[in-house]
PDB file of C-alpha atoms in Angstrom:
ATOM      1  CA  MET J 110      -0.401   0.352  -0.141  1.00  0.00           C
ATOM      2  CA  ARG J 111       1.323   3.356  -0.950  1.00  0.00           C
ATOM      3  CA  PRO J 112      -0.107   5.454   1.638  1.00  0.00           C
ATOM      4  CA  CYS J 113       0.199   9.395  -0.028  1.00  0.00           C
ATOM      5  CA  ARG J 114      -0.537   7.997  -3.452  1.00  0.00           C
ATOM      6  CA  SER J 115      -3.346  10.237  -3.751  1.00  0.00           C
ATOM      7  CA  ARG J 116      -2.840  13.260  -1.813  1.00  0.00           C
ATOM      8  CA  ARG J 117      -5.588  16.166  -4.084  1.00  0.00           C
ATOM      9  CA  HIS J 118      -6.160  18.428  -1.249  1.00  0.00           C
ATOM     10  CA  ARG J 119      -4.449  21.073  -0.194  1.00  0.00           C
ATOM     11  CA  VAL J 120      -4.254  21.723   3.522  1.00  0.00           C
ATOM     12  CA  THR J 121      -3.047  24.208   6.307  1.00  0.00           C
ATOM     13  CA  PHE J 122      -1.503  23.087   9.624  1.00  0.00           C
ATOM     14  CA  GLU J 123      -2.242  25.612  12.070  1.00  0.00           C
ATOM     15  CA  ARG J 124      -0.860  26.702  15.727  1.00  0.00           C
ATOM     16  CA  GLU J 125      -2.797  28.149  18.747  1.00  0.00           C
ATOM     17  CA  ASN J 126      -1.708  31.956  19.858  1.00  0.00           C
ATOM     18  CA  ARG J 127      -3.149  33.382  22.581  1.00  0.00           C
ATOM     19  CA  GLN J 128      -2.470  36.672  23.578  1.00  0.00           C
ATOM     20  CA  GLY J 129      -2.812  38.489  27.037  1.00  0.00           C
ATOM     21  CA  GLY J 130      -4.109  37.715  29.988  1.00  0.00           C
ATOM     22  CA  ASP J 131      -3.402  34.918  32.389  1.00  0.00           C
ATOM     23  CA  PHE J 132      -7.099  34.178  33.593  1.00  0.00           C
ATOM     24  CA  GLY J 133      -8.814  32.615  30.191  1.00  0.00           C
ATOM     25  CA  ASP J 134      -9.250  36.901  29.144  1.00  0.00           C
ATOM     26  CA  GLY J 135      -6.731  36.899  26.918  1.00  0.00           C
ATOM     27  CA  THR J 136      -7.503  36.530  23.068  1.00  0.00           C
ATOM     28  CA  VAL J 137      -7.207  32.887  20.940  1.00  0.00           C
ATOM     29  CA  SER J 138      -5.379  32.823  17.392  1.00  0.00           C
ATOM     30  CA  TRP J 139      -4.466  30.056  14.787  1.00  0.00           C
ATOM     31  CA  ASP J 140      -1.138  30.748  12.578  1.00  0.00           C
ATOM     32  CA  ALA J 141      -0.887  28.704   9.957  1.00  0.00           C
ATOM     33  CA  ILE J 142       2.611  26.275  10.505  1.00  0.00           C
ATOM     34  CA  GLU J 143       2.668  25.030   7.086  1.00  0.00           C
ATOM     35  CA  LYS J 144       0.474  26.245   4.667  1.00  0.00           C
ATOM     36  CA  ASN J 145      -0.993  24.326   1.088  1.00  0.00           C
ATOM     37  CA  VAL J 146       0.687  20.476   2.256  1.00  0.00           C
ATOM     38  CA  PRO J 147      -0.767  18.106  -0.368  1.00  0.00           C
ATOM     39  CA  ALA J 148      -2.707  15.205   1.639  1.00  0.00           C
ATOM     40  CA  SER J 149      -5.321  12.641   1.497  1.00  0.00           C
ATOM     41  CA  ILE J 150      -8.606  13.872   3.541  1.00  0.00           C
ATOM     42  CA  LYS J 151     -11.138  10.079   4.120  1.00  0.00           C
ATOM     43  CA  PRO J 152     -13.701   9.591   6.142  1.00  0.00           C
ATOM     44  CA  LEU J 153     -13.783   6.807   8.515  1.00  0.00           C
ATOM     45  CA  THR J 154     -16.976   5.018   7.216  1.00  0.00           C
ATOM     46  CA  GLY J 155     -18.673   1.519   8.009  1.00  0.00           C
ATOM     47  CA  ARG J 156     -16.188  -1.021  10.393  1.00  0.00           C
ATOM     48  CA  GLU J 157     -13.648   1.473  10.367  1.00  0.00           C
ATOM     49  CA  LEU J 158     -15.421   3.978  12.252  1.00  0.00           C
ATOM     50  CA  ILE J 159     -16.791   1.029  14.527  1.00  0.00           C
ATOM     51  CA  VAL J 160     -13.417   0.238  15.533  1.00  0.00           C
ATOM     52  CA  ALA J 161     -12.196   3.444  16.250  1.00  0.00           C
ATOM     53  CA  GLN J 162     -15.827   4.471  17.968  1.00  0.00           C
ATOM     54  CA  GLN J 163     -14.497   2.129  20.251  1.00  0.00           C
ATOM     55  CA  VAL J 164     -11.300   3.611  20.748  1.00  0.00           C
ATOM     56  CA  GLN J 165     -12.144   7.269  20.096  1.00  0.00           C
ATOM     57  CA  SER J 166     -16.026   7.847  20.029  1.00  0.00           C
ATOM     58  CA  GLN J 167     -15.317  11.711  17.823  1.00  0.00           C
ATOM     59  CA  LEU J 168     -12.675   9.820  15.406  1.00  0.00           C
ATOM     60  CA  THR J 169     -14.313  11.054  11.709  1.00  0.00           C
ATOM     61  CA  HIS J 170     -11.590  11.454   9.200  1.00  0.00           C
ATOM     62  CA  ARG J 171      -8.401   9.944   8.659  1.00  0.00           C
ATOM     63  CA  ILE J 172      -5.873  12.898   6.623  1.00  0.00           C
ATOM     64  CA  THR J 173      -2.493  10.910   5.405  1.00  0.00           C
ATOM     65  CA  ILE J 174       0.568  13.586   4.572  1.00  0.00           C
ATOM     66  CA  ARG J 175       4.053  12.882   3.238  1.00  0.00           C
ATOM     67  CA  TRP J 176       6.806  12.865   5.904  1.00  0.00           C
ATOM     68  CA  SER J 177       8.830  15.479   6.549  1.00  0.00           C
ATOM     69  CA  GLU J 178      10.962  16.649   9.609  1.00  0.00           C
ATOM     70  CA  ALA J 179       8.731  19.472   9.977  1.00  0.00           C
ATOM     71  CA  MET J 180       5.926  17.485  10.546  1.00  0.00           C
ATOM     72  CA  ALA J 181       6.914  15.403  12.088  1.00  0.00           C
ATOM     73  CA  LYS J 182       6.953  17.905  15.144  1.00  0.00           C
ATOM     74  CA  VAL J 183       2.754  18.332  14.527  1.00  0.00           C
ATOM     75  CA  THR J 184       0.781  17.736  17.363  1.00  0.00           C
ATOM     76  CA  THR J 185      -2.520  17.017  19.283  1.00  0.00           C
ATOM     77  CA  LYS J 186      -3.037  20.830  20.177  1.00  0.00           C
ATOM     78  CA  ASP J 187      -2.546  21.853  16.807  1.00  0.00           C
ATOM     79  CA  ARG J 188      -5.373  21.333  13.931  1.00  0.00           C
ATOM     80  CA  ILE J 189      -5.777  21.247  10.337  1.00  0.00           C
ATOM     81  CA  LYS J 190      -7.399  23.322   7.789  1.00  0.00           C
ATOM     82  CA  TYR J 191      -9.284  22.592   4.469  1.00  0.00           C
ATOM     83  CA  GLY J 192     -10.751  24.969   3.182  1.00  0.00           C
ATOM     84  CA  ASP J 193     -13.768  26.108   5.447  1.00  0.00           C
ATOM     85  CA  ARG J 194     -13.558  22.988   7.346  1.00  0.00           C
ATOM     86  CA  VAL J 195     -11.382  23.129  10.425  1.00  0.00           C
ATOM     87  CA  PHE J 196      -9.619  19.476  11.652  1.00  0.00           C
ATOM     88  CA  ASN J 197      -8.870  18.867  15.628  1.00  0.00           C
ATOM     89  CA  ILE J 198      -5.942  16.066  15.226  1.00  0.00           C
ATOM     90  CA  ILE J 199      -6.511  13.447  17.778  1.00  0.00           C
ATOM     91  CA  SER J 200      -3.467  11.782  17.023  1.00  0.00           C
ATOM     92  CA  ARG J 201      -0.619  11.183  14.712  1.00  0.00           C
ATOM     93  CA  ALA J 202       1.158   8.207  13.679  1.00  0.00           C
ATOM     94  CA  ASN J 203       4.496   8.132  11.661  1.00  0.00           C
ATOM     95  CA  VAL J 204       2.743   5.318   9.109  1.00  0.00           C
ATOM     96  CA  ASP J 205       4.921   1.978   9.474  1.00  0.00           C
ATOM     97  CA  GLU J 206       7.807   3.939  11.147  1.00  0.00           C
ATOM     98  CA  ARG J 207       9.218   3.837   7.785  1.00  0.00           C
ATOM     99  CA  ASN J 208       9.481   8.138   8.133  1.00  0.00           C
ATOM    100  CA  ILE J 209       7.276   7.956   4.295  1.00  0.00           C
ATOM    101  CA  ALA J 210       3.955   9.395   5.466  1.00  0.00           C
ATOM    102  CA  LEU J 211       2.146  10.688   8.597  1.00  0.00           C
ATOM    103  CA  GLU J 212      -1.063   9.860   9.841  1.00  0.00           C
ATOM    104  CA  PHE J 213      -3.723  12.238  11.306  1.00  0.00           C
ATOM    105  CA  MET J 214      -6.712  10.502  13.231  1.00  0.00           C
ATOM    106  CA  CYS J 215      -9.366  13.612  13.351  1.00  0.00           C
ATOM    107  CA  THR J 216     -12.610  15.041  14.616  1.00  0.00           C
ATOM    108  CA  GLU J 217     -14.468  17.924  12.149  1.00  0.00           C
ATOM    109  CA  GLN J 218     -15.245  20.120  13.847  1.00  0.00           C
ATOM    110  CA  THR J 219     -18.866  21.914  13.021  1.00  0.00           C
TER     111      THR J 219
END
């Protein structure tokens, strides 16, 4: 299997930036850390969704990108944006530990 074969989507990875107050009264913005990243976005369906929900009830999508050292630093505190759609990262995996592809299990914000 070639995990990144169909990367037809272009996504932006964003990191939260908090400004101001120490008591939650500051402002929150999201800064792009990497733009126009080729990705494959696939909704979880059928059996895959049932298995995923046993682990995490909110998982809705799998997003796969080509591995790079910069993208390997993305954490679950970051998010992925595709057009107007926003995906919260629940987990990240280096597919087969081969530094070829990164797979993000996500929930879509509604």
